[in-house]
């Protein structure tokens, strides 16, 4: 990986689960990492957690080199100025607290070099909530990872209206160099995309428990052994596309009214309009012409067979599938 474009140093501010996860991503990706936390005891724990996790990643063949080599790139500092000095990228990983983020980004804007990217790992708060008043606000954005980021290698890039597009491009290039899959949101929205999708499923899951339809364990198994299994290789739109002969347009025609009715039962009125279905259909047909539909379905099935084979054969998976 070429790190010369952006420099080779990154600062991680906050050493909880997201901070340690980011440190692993950057270090495995070849960057020097300086991790700061205002609680020294937390840094001690983070050091051991990172070392243990890197060793496990090496055991599973998920590092490009020895775990010790990646770990040697990480230093733990007790001064935020030392952490960000010379860093090309700063990744904030503190709690989801608006006032705390405001204070921290004000300090980062003051101590970091003017061309340093200031990114937040925020799960719900957009950058315009805590960085709008900064002199250097154009270099701020949200870079929200799935957790843990060294395994779920997906990040949401969420620029504020004032974020410089060049900062967005730099960040996307950096993440791609780490083999992280990136999605760029077209506008700020609370919860971004990841948590809105996750939240939609959780809201319905809670309702099913509340209404006595299914217990908690059965809902977890339903997602684990069916929805989640399928989604481990393809997403919801491709799932619908492949599940109905004729593709997603036929699926929307057949199932749309039922889904709309279920939504109204929950007080939701977001119909799949003809225009919306046409937009989604066009995207799917560009990705997969209908004459390739059967072939793609077979590829999906073989991928699921590989996942199921791993479930049967890998002892690391046994604790999750012994019920």
mmCIF file of C-alpha atoms in Angstrom:
data_model
loop_
_atom_site.group_PDB
_atom_site.id
_atom_site.type_symbol
_atom_site.label_atom_id
_atom_site.label_comp_id
_atom_site.label_asym_id
_atom_site.label_seq_id
_atom_site.Cartn_x
_atom_site.Cartn_y
_atom_site.Cartn_z
ATOM 1 C CA UNK A 1 0.000 0.000 0.000
ATOM 2 C CA UNK A 2 1.298 3.470 -0.890
ATOM 3 C CA UNK A 3 1.032 5.715 2.148
ATOM 4 C CA UNK A 4 3.115 8.548 0.749
ATOM 5 C CA UNK A 5 0.074 10.430 -0.563
ATOM 6 C CA UNK A 6 -1.227 11.266 2.878
ATOM 7 C CA UNK A 7 1.792 10.661 5.075
ATOM 8 C CA UNK A 8 2.204 7.635 7.283
ATOM 9 C CA UNK A 9 1.051 8.839 10.690
ATOM 10 C CA UNK A 10 -2.412 8.773 12.191
ATOM 11 C CA UNK A 11 -3.713 9.804 15.594
ATOM 12 C CA UNK A 12 -6.456 7.932 17.427
ATOM 13 C CA UNK A 13 -8.178 9.916 20.181
ATOM 14 C CA UNK A 14 -10.047 7.592 22.527
ATOM 15 C CA UNK A 15 -9.033 4.006 23.287
ATOM 16 C CA UNK A 16 -12.346 2.201 23.717
ATOM 17 C CA UNK A 17 -13.484 -0.582 21.412
ATOM 18 C CA UNK A 18 -13.767 1.679 18.364
ATOM 19 C CA UNK A 19 -10.429 3.374 19.055
ATOM 20 C CA UNK A 20 -8.571 0.107 19.461
ATOM 21 C CA UNK A 21 -10.273 -1.227 16.353
ATOM 22 C CA UNK A 22 -9.179 1.772 14.301
ATOM 23 C CA UNK A 23 -5.631 1.477 15.643
ATOM 24 C CA UNK A 24 -5.501 -2.076 14.318
ATOM 25 C CA UNK A 25 -6.835 -1.024 10.903
ATOM 26 C CA UNK A 26 -4.259 1.758 10.523
ATOM 27 C CA UNK A 27 -1.339 -0.288 11.852
ATOM 28 C CA UNK A 28 -2.094 -3.342 9.718
ATOM 29 C CA UNK A 29 -2.469 -0.939 6.797
ATOM 30 C CA UNK A 30 1.107 0.287 7.280
ATOM 31 C CA UNK A 31 0.560 3.554 9.153
ATOM 32 C CA UNK A 32 2.284 4.644 12.309
ATOM 33 C CA UNK A 33 -0.363 5.207 14.980
ATOM 34 C CA UNK A 34 -0.307 7.385 18.061
ATOM 35 C CA UNK A 35 -3.138 6.641 20.462
ATOM 36 C CA UNK A 36 -4.252 9.121 23.104
ATOM 37 C CA UNK A 37 -6.744 8.806 25.928
ATOM 38 C CA UNK A 38 -7.229 11.157 28.863
ATOM 39 C CA UNK A 39 -7.481 8.098 31.134
ATOM 40 C CA UNK A 40 -3.979 6.538 31.384
ATOM 41 C CA UNK A 41 -5.364 3.287 32.823
ATOM 42 C CA UNK A 42 -7.490 2.869 29.729
ATOM 43 C CA UNK A 43 -4.399 3.104 27.541
ATOM 44 C CA UNK A 44 -2.807 0.246 29.491
ATOM 45 C CA UNK A 45 -5.838 -1.935 28.796
ATOM 46 C CA UNK A 46 -5.902 -0.860 25.156
ATOM 47 C CA UNK A 47 -2.285 -1.914 24.679
ATOM 48 C CA UNK A 48 -3.074 -5.467 25.786
ATOM 49 C CA UNK A 49 -6.338 -5.639 23.837
ATOM 50 C CA UNK A 50 -4.657 -4.561 20.622
ATOM 51 C CA UNK A 51 -1.790 -7.015 21.091
ATOM 52 C CA UNK A 52 -4.194 -9.901 21.725
ATOM 53 C CA UNK A 53 -6.404 -9.039 18.769
ATOM 54 C CA UNK A 54 -3.500 -8.684 16.359
ATOM 55 C CA UNK A 55 -2.237 -12.113 17.389
ATOM 56 C CA UNK A 56 -5.654 -13.614 16.701
ATOM 57 C CA UNK A 57 -5.853 -11.911 13.314
ATOM 58 C CA UNK A 58 -2.460 -13.373 12.436
ATOM 59 C CA UNK A 59 -3.631 -16.835 13.514
ATOM 60 C CA UNK A 60 -6.535 -16.550 11.064
ATOM 61 C CA UNK A 61 -4.318 -15.276 8.257
ATOM 62 C CA UNK A 62 -5.855 -11.818 8.288
ATOM 63 C CA UNK A 63 -2.676 -9.756 8.512
ATOM 64 C CA UNK A 64 -0.166 -9.120 5.733
ATOM 65 C CA UNK A 65 2.767 -9.656 8.077
ATOM 66 C CA UNK A 66 3.643 -10.597 11.644
ATOM 67 C CA UNK A 67 1.397 -9.237 14.381
ATOM 68 C CA UNK A 68 4.448 -7.889 16.192
ATOM 69 C CA UNK A 69 5.326 -5.761 13.174
ATOM 70 C CA UNK A 70 1.896 -4.130 13.129
ATOM 71 C CA UNK A 71 1.918 -3.665 16.901
ATOM 72 C CA UNK A 72 5.313 -1.951 16.718
ATOM 73 C CA UNK A 73 3.734 0.837 14.670
ATOM 74 C CA UNK A 74 1.431 1.822 17.552
ATOM 75 C CA UNK A 75 2.538 4.124 20.343
ATOM 76 C CA UNK A 76 0.515 5.206 23.353
ATOM 77 C CA UNK A 77 0.855 8.834 24.432
ATOM 78 C CA UNK A 78 -0.513 10.874 27.317
ATOM 79 C CA UNK A 79 -0.598 14.240 25.524
ATOM 80 C CA UNK A 80 -3.020 15.095 22.732
ATOM 81 C CA UNK A 81 -0.553 17.497 21.147
ATOM 82 C CA UNK A 82 2.019 14.733 20.834
ATOM 83 C CA UNK A 83 -0.612 12.435 19.366
ATOM 84 C CA UNK A 84 -1.635 14.741 16.526
ATOM 85 C CA UNK A 85 1.775 16.318 15.818
ATOM 86 C CA UNK A 86 2.597 15.522 12.207
ATOM 87 C CA UNK A 87 -0.442 13.278 11.755
ATOM 88 C CA UNK A 88 -2.161 13.389 8.380
ATOM 89 C CA UNK A 89 -5.366 11.924 9.810
ATOM 90 C CA UNK A 90 -6.972 12.166 13.248
ATOM 91 C CA UNK A 91 -9.730 9.728 14.156
ATOM 92 C CA UNK A 92 -11.890 10.765 17.119
ATOM 93 C CA UNK A 93 -13.327 7.817 19.051
ATOM 94 C CA UNK A 94 -14.865 9.253 22.228
ATOM 95 C CA UNK A 95 -18.375 8.727 23.573
ATOM 96 C CA UNK A 96 -21.482 9.878 21.709
ATOM 97 C CA UNK A 97 -21.726 13.131 23.650
ATOM 98 C CA UNK A 98 -22.323 16.351 21.743
ATOM 99 C CA UNK A 99 -20.638 18.724 24.181
ATOM 100 C CA UNK A 100 -17.615 16.454 24.598
ATOM 101 C CA UNK A 101 -17.184 16.261 20.830
ATOM 102 C CA UNK A 102 -17.536 20.049 20.528
ATOM 103 C CA UNK A 103 -14.773 20.572 23.088
ATOM 104 C CA UNK A 104 -12.506 17.960 21.574
ATOM 105 C CA UNK A 105 -12.852 19.136 17.981
ATOM 106 C CA UNK A 106 -12.208 22.704 19.081
ATOM 107 C CA UNK A 107 -8.946 21.513 20.620
ATOM 108 C CA UNK A 108 -8.045 19.361 17.621
ATOM 109 C CA UNK A 109 -8.662 22.270 15.275
ATOM 110 C CA UNK A 110 -6.250 24.307 17.376
ATOM 111 C CA UNK A 111 -3.390 21.801 17.743
ATOM 112 C CA UNK A 112 -3.486 19.802 14.500
ATOM 113 C CA UNK A 113 -1.725 20.971 11.363
ATOM 114 C CA UNK A 114 -4.016 22.887 8.970
ATOM 115 C CA UNK A 115 -4.066 20.115 6.340
ATOM 116 C CA UNK A 116 -4.793 17.284 8.801
ATOM 117 C CA UNK A 117 -8.112 15.507 8.306
ATOM 118 C CA UNK A 118 -10.250 15.541 11.456
ATOM 119 C CA UNK A 119 -12.655 12.600 11.350
ATOM 120 C CA UNK A 120 -15.228 11.490 13.884
ATOM 121 C CA UNK A 121 -16.316 7.914 14.527
ATOM 122 C CA UNK A 122 -19.730 9.249 15.558
ATOM 123 C CA UNK A 123 -22.606 6.778 15.259
ATOM 124 C CA UNK A 124 -25.471 9.278 15.186
ATOM 125 C CA UNK A 125 -24.198 12.877 15.425
ATOM 126 C CA UNK A 126 -23.290 14.565 12.120
ATOM 127 C CA UNK A 127 -20.247 16.824 11.924
ATOM 128 C CA UNK A 128 -22.397 19.931 11.487
ATOM 129 C CA UNK A 129 -23.593 19.424 15.070
ATOM 130 C CA UNK A 130 -20.137 19.719 16.650
ATOM 131 C CA UNK A 131 -17.782 21.282 14.087
ATOM 132 C CA UNK A 132 -19.780 24.061 12.409
ATOM 133 C CA UNK A 133 -18.133 26.832 14.427
ATOM 134 C CA UNK A 134 -14.548 25.777 13.813
ATOM 135 C CA UNK A 135 -12.115 27.843 11.791
ATOM 136 C CA UNK A 136 -10.958 24.656 10.081
ATOM 137 C CA UNK A 137 -14.378 23.077 9.734
ATOM 138 C CA UNK A 138 -13.807 22.319 6.040
ATOM 139 C CA UNK A 139 -11.434 19.465 6.995
ATOM 140 C CA UNK A 140 -13.930 17.761 9.326
ATOM 141 C CA UNK A 141 -16.281 14.884 8.522
ATOM 142 C CA UNK A 142 -17.729 11.715 9.992
ATOM 143 C CA UNK A 143 -16.036 8.402 9.238
ATOM 144 C CA UNK A 144 -18.337 5.883 10.895
ATOM 145 C CA UNK A 145 -17.121 2.268 10.969
ATOM 146 C CA UNK A 146 -18.969 -0.943 11.503
ATOM 147 C CA UNK A 147 -17.708 -2.464 14.744
ATOM 148 C CA UNK A 148 -15.151 -3.995 14.944
ATOM 149 C CA UNK A 149 -13.661 -2.237 11.908
ATOM 150 C CA UNK A 150 -10.801 -4.718 11.469
ATOM 151 C CA UNK A 151 -13.406 -7.446 10.775
ATOM 152 C CA UNK A 152 -16.451 -5.605 9.398
ATOM 153 C CA UNK A 153 -14.455 -3.644 6.863
ATOM 154 C CA UNK A 154 -17.053 -1.057 5.943
ATOM 155 C CA UNK A 155 -17.107 2.671 6.669
ATOM 156 C CA UNK A 156 -19.645 5.395 6.050
ATOM 157 C CA UNK A 157 -18.151 8.686 4.879
ATOM 158 C CA UNK A 158 -20.508 11.485 5.921
ATOM 159 C CA UNK A 159 -19.381 14.981 4.923
ATOM 160 C CA UNK A 160 -21.037 18.063 6.379
ATOM 161 C CA UNK A 161 -22.272 20.745 3.975
ATOM 162 C CA UNK A 162 -19.044 22.644 4.712
ATOM 163 C CA UNK A 163 -16.623 19.718 4.246
ATOM 164 C CA UNK A 164 -14.122 20.274 1.445
ATOM 165 C CA UNK A 165 -14.726 17.645 -1.300
ATOM 166 C CA UNK A 166 -10.957 17.096 -1.490
ATOM 167 C CA UNK A 167 -11.032 15.979 2.153
ATOM 168 C CA UNK A 168 -13.742 13.465 1.288
ATOM 169 C CA UNK A 169 -11.682 12.132 -1.616
ATOM 170 C CA UNK A 170 -8.531 11.906 0.518
ATOM 171 C CA UNK A 171 -10.383 9.991 3.186
ATOM 172 C CA UNK A 172 -11.964 7.594 0.710
ATOM 173 C CA UNK A 173 -8.561 6.952 -0.883
ATOM 174 C CA UNK A 174 -7.021 6.297 2.520
ATOM 175 C CA UNK A 175 -9.751 3.819 3.465
ATOM 176 C CA UNK A 176 -9.561 2.037 0.115
ATOM 177 C CA UNK A 177 -5.839 1.583 0.726
ATOM 178 C CA UNK A 178 -6.766 -0.328 3.869
ATOM 179 C CA UNK A 179 -9.159 -2.531 1.868
ATOM 180 C CA UNK A 180 -12.100 -0.898 3.633
ATOM 181 C CA UNK A 181 -15.325 -0.747 1.642
ATOM 182 C CA UNK A 182 -16.649 2.833 1.609
ATOM 183 C CA UNK A 183 -20.083 4.312 1.109
ATOM 184 C CA UNK A 184 -20.457 8.083 0.735
ATOM 185 C CA UNK A 185 -23.692 9.538 2.026
ATOM 186 C CA UNK A 186 -25.226 12.224 -0.152
ATOM 187 C CA UNK A 187 -26.371 14.271 2.849
ATOM 188 C CA UNK A 188 -26.146 14.318 6.616
ATOM 189 C CA UNK A 189 -28.897 12.348 8.336
ATOM 190 C CA UNK A 190 -29.164 11.343 11.983
ATOM 191 C CA UNK A 191 -27.892 7.806 12.493
ATOM 192 C CA UNK A 192 -26.444 7.801 8.965
ATOM 193 C CA UNK A 193 -27.292 4.693 6.895
ATOM 194 C CA UNK A 194 -25.816 1.822 8.911
ATOM 195 C CA UNK A 195 -27.717 2.539 12.102
ATOM 196 C CA UNK A 196 -30.921 3.438 10.300
ATOM 197 C CA UNK A 197 -30.939 0.049 8.585
ATOM 198 C CA UNK A 198 -29.946 -1.716 11.789
ATOM 199 C CA UNK A 199 -32.511 0.293 13.737
ATOM 200 C CA UNK A 200 -35.330 -0.665 11.385
ATOM 201 C CA UNK A 201 -34.729 -4.345 12.112
ATOM 202 C CA UNK A 202 -34.318 -3.759 15.847
ATOM 203 C CA UNK A 203 -37.545 -1.746 16.067
ATOM 204 C CA UNK A 204 -39.518 -4.586 14.511
ATOM 205 C CA UNK A 205 -37.697 -7.163 16.652
ATOM 206 C CA UNK A 206 -38.672 -5.319 19.831
ATOM 207 C CA UNK A 207 -42.270 -5.117 18.619
ATOM 208 C CA UNK A 208 -42.394 -8.856 17.939
ATOM 209 C CA UNK A 209 -41.187 -9.534 21.488
ATOM 210 C CA UNK A 210 -43.606 -6.976 22.953
ATOM 211 C CA UNK A 211 -46.560 -8.466 21.095
ATOM 212 C CA UNK A 212 -45.762 -12.029 22.136
ATOM 213 C CA UNK A 213 -45.056 -13.180 18.580
ATOM 214 C CA UNK A 214 -41.544 -14.536 19.159
ATOM 215 C CA UNK A 215 -39.121 -14.696 22.088
ATOM 216 C CA UNK A 216 -35.739 -13.008 21.942
ATOM 217 C CA UNK A 217 -33.765 -16.189 21.230
ATOM 218 C CA UNK A 218 -35.950 -17.202 18.302
ATOM 219 C CA UNK A 219 -35.601 -13.782 16.683
ATOM 220 C CA UNK A 220 -31.817 -13.995 17.004
ATOM 221 C CA UNK A 221 -31.861 -17.465 15.426
ATOM 222 C CA UNK A 222 -34.160 -16.343 12.616
ATOM 223 C CA UNK A 223 -31.752 -13.570 11.658
ATOM 224 C CA UNK A 224 -28.623 -15.648 12.240
ATOM 225 C CA UNK A 225 -29.744 -18.706 10.278
ATOM 226 C CA UNK A 226 -31.747 -17.062 7.495
ATOM 227 C CA UNK A 227 -31.678 -13.306 6.969
ATOM 228 C CA UNK A 228 -28.159 -12.802 8.280
ATOM 229 C CA UNK A 229 -26.837 -15.858 6.473
ATOM 230 C CA UNK A 230 -28.180 -14.565 3.191
ATOM 231 C CA UNK A 231 -27.013 -11.021 3.865
ATOM 232 C CA UNK A 232 -23.495 -12.291 4.551
ATOM 233 C CA UNK A 233 -23.020 -12.650 0.787
ATOM 234 C CA UNK A 234 -25.587 -10.272 -0.778
ATOM 235 C CA UNK A 235 -27.600 -7.256 0.362
ATOM 236 C CA UNK A 236 -31.364 -6.694 0.664
ATOM 237 C CA UNK A 237 -31.930 -5.295 -2.827
ATOM 238 C CA UNK A 238 -30.008 -8.092 -4.517
ATOM 239 C CA UNK A 239 -31.796 -10.589 -2.271
ATOM 240 C CA UNK A 240 -35.175 -9.347 -3.496
ATOM 241 C CA UNK A 241 -33.891 -9.265 -7.064
ATOM 242 C CA UNK A 242 -32.796 -12.909 -6.972
ATOM 243 C CA UNK A 243 -35.735 -14.218 -4.971
ATOM 244 C CA UNK A 244 -38.351 -13.431 -7.628
ATOM 245 C CA UNK A 245 -38.329 -14.520 -11.253
ATOM 246 C CA UNK A 246 -38.432 -11.320 -13.244
ATOM 247 C CA UNK A 247 -36.243 -9.523 -10.739
ATOM 248 C CA UNK A 248 -36.845 -6.745 -8.271
ATOM 249 C CA UNK A 249 -39.540 -5.036 -10.335
ATOM 250 C CA UNK A 250 -41.627 -8.220 -10.175
ATOM 251 C CA UNK A 251 -40.851 -8.534 -6.467
ATOM 252 C CA UNK A 252 -42.066 -4.976 -5.771
ATOM 253 C CA UNK A 253 -45.265 -5.580 -7.732
ATOM 254 C CA UNK A 254 -45.953 -8.814 -5.882
ATOM 255 C CA UNK A 255 -44.775 -7.957 -2.360
ATOM 256 C CA UNK A 256 -44.942 -4.151 -2.206
ATOM 257 C CA UNK A 257 -48.600 -3.939 -1.090
ATOM 258 C CA UNK A 258 -48.007 -6.441 1.734
ATOM 259 C CA UNK A 259 -44.933 -4.586 2.977
ATOM 260 C CA UNK A 260 -46.830 -1.286 2.781
ATOM 261 C CA UNK A 261 -49.639 -2.772 4.866
ATOM 262 C CA UNK A 262 -47.176 -4.054 7.477
ATOM 263 C CA UNK A 263 -45.595 -0.619 7.591
ATOM 264 C CA UNK A 264 -48.939 1.078 8.168
ATOM 265 C CA UNK A 265 -49.538 -1.274 11.099
ATOM 266 C CA UNK A 266 -46.455 0.324 12.682
ATOM 267 C CA UNK A 267 -47.493 3.859 11.768
ATOM 268 C CA UNK A 268 -45.078 4.068 8.828
ATOM 269 C CA UNK A 269 -46.204 5.417 5.481
ATOM 270 C CA UNK A 270 -43.356 5.195 2.997
ATOM 271 C CA UNK A 271 -44.819 3.530 -0.105
ATOM 272 C CA UNK A 272 -42.681 2.052 -2.835
ATOM 273 C CA UNK A 273 -43.830 4.419 -5.563
ATOM 274 C CA UNK A 274 -43.545 3.580 -9.238
ATOM 275 C CA UNK A 275 -40.764 6.133 -9.589
ATOM 276 C CA UNK A 276 -38.811 4.714 -6.641
ATOM 277 C CA UNK A 277 -39.181 1.128 -7.856
ATOM 278 C CA UNK A 278 -38.068 2.229 -11.322
ATOM 279 C CA UNK A 279 -34.939 3.853 -9.848
ATOM 280 C CA UNK A 280 -34.034 0.738 -7.879
ATOM 281 C CA UNK A 281 -34.819 -1.520 -10.819
ATOM 282 C CA UNK A 282 -32.582 0.509 -13.112
ATOM 283 C CA UNK A 283 -29.698 0.209 -10.647
ATOM 284 C CA UNK A 284 -30.158 -3.542 -10.348
ATOM 285 C CA UNK A 285 -30.446 -4.081 -14.101
ATOM 286 C CA UNK A 286 -27.246 -2.101 -14.612
ATOM 287 C CA UNK A 287 -25.528 -4.336 -12.060
ATOM 288 C CA UNK A 288 -27.149 -7.550 -13.295
ATOM 289 C CA UNK A 289 -28.910 -7.955 -16.639
ATOM 290 C CA UNK A 290 -31.872 -10.306 -16.405
ATOM 291 C CA UNK A 291 -30.218 -12.800 -18.746
ATOM 292 C CA UNK A 292 -27.594 -13.307 -16.005
ATOM 293 C CA UNK A 293 -30.218 -13.748 -13.270
ATOM 294 C CA UNK A 294 -30.026 -17.546 -12.994
ATOM 295 C CA UNK A 295 -26.236 -17.553 -13.124
ATOM 296 C CA UNK A 296 -26.046 -15.015 -10.284
ATOM 297 C CA UNK A 297 -28.507 -17.041 -8.230
ATOM 298 C CA UNK A 298 -26.252 -20.053 -8.591
ATOM 299 C CA UNK A 299 -23.255 -17.989 -7.495
ATOM 300 C CA UNK A 300 -25.173 -16.873 -4.407
ATOM 301 C CA UNK A 301 -26.033 -20.471 -3.579
ATOM 302 C CA UNK A 302 -22.424 -21.612 -3.875
ATOM 303 C CA UNK A 303 -21.329 -18.762 -1.616
ATOM 304 C CA UNK A 304 -23.905 -19.802 0.971
ATOM 305 C CA UNK A 305 -22.681 -23.391 0.711
ATOM 306 C CA UNK A 306 -19.162 -22.183 1.502
ATOM 307 C CA UNK A 307 -20.422 -20.290 4.560
ATOM 308 C CA UNK A 308 -22.401 -23.318 5.747
ATOM 309 C CA UNK A 309 -19.364 -25.550 5.234
ATOM 310 C CA UNK A 310 -17.317 -23.205 7.409
ATOM 311 C CA UNK A 311 -20.009 -23.340 10.083
ATOM 312 C CA UNK A 312 -19.771 -27.140 10.144
ATOM 313 C CA UNK A 313 -16.012 -27.468 9.961
ATOM 314 C CA UNK A 314 -14.454 -24.543 11.829
ATOM 315 C CA UNK A 315 -14.330 -25.131 15.600
ATOM 316 C CA UNK A 316 -14.237 -21.368 16.194
ATOM 317 C CA UNK A 317 -17.843 -21.215 14.948
ATOM 318 C CA UNK A 318 -19.160 -24.091 17.070
ATOM 319 C CA UNK A 319 -20.161 -21.957 20.125
ATOM 320 C CA UNK A 320 -22.557 -19.970 17.933
ATOM 321 C CA UNK A 321 -24.354 -22.890 16.308
ATOM 322 C CA UNK A 322 -24.727 -25.518 19.013
ATOM 323 C CA UNK A 323 -28.414 -24.894 19.707
#
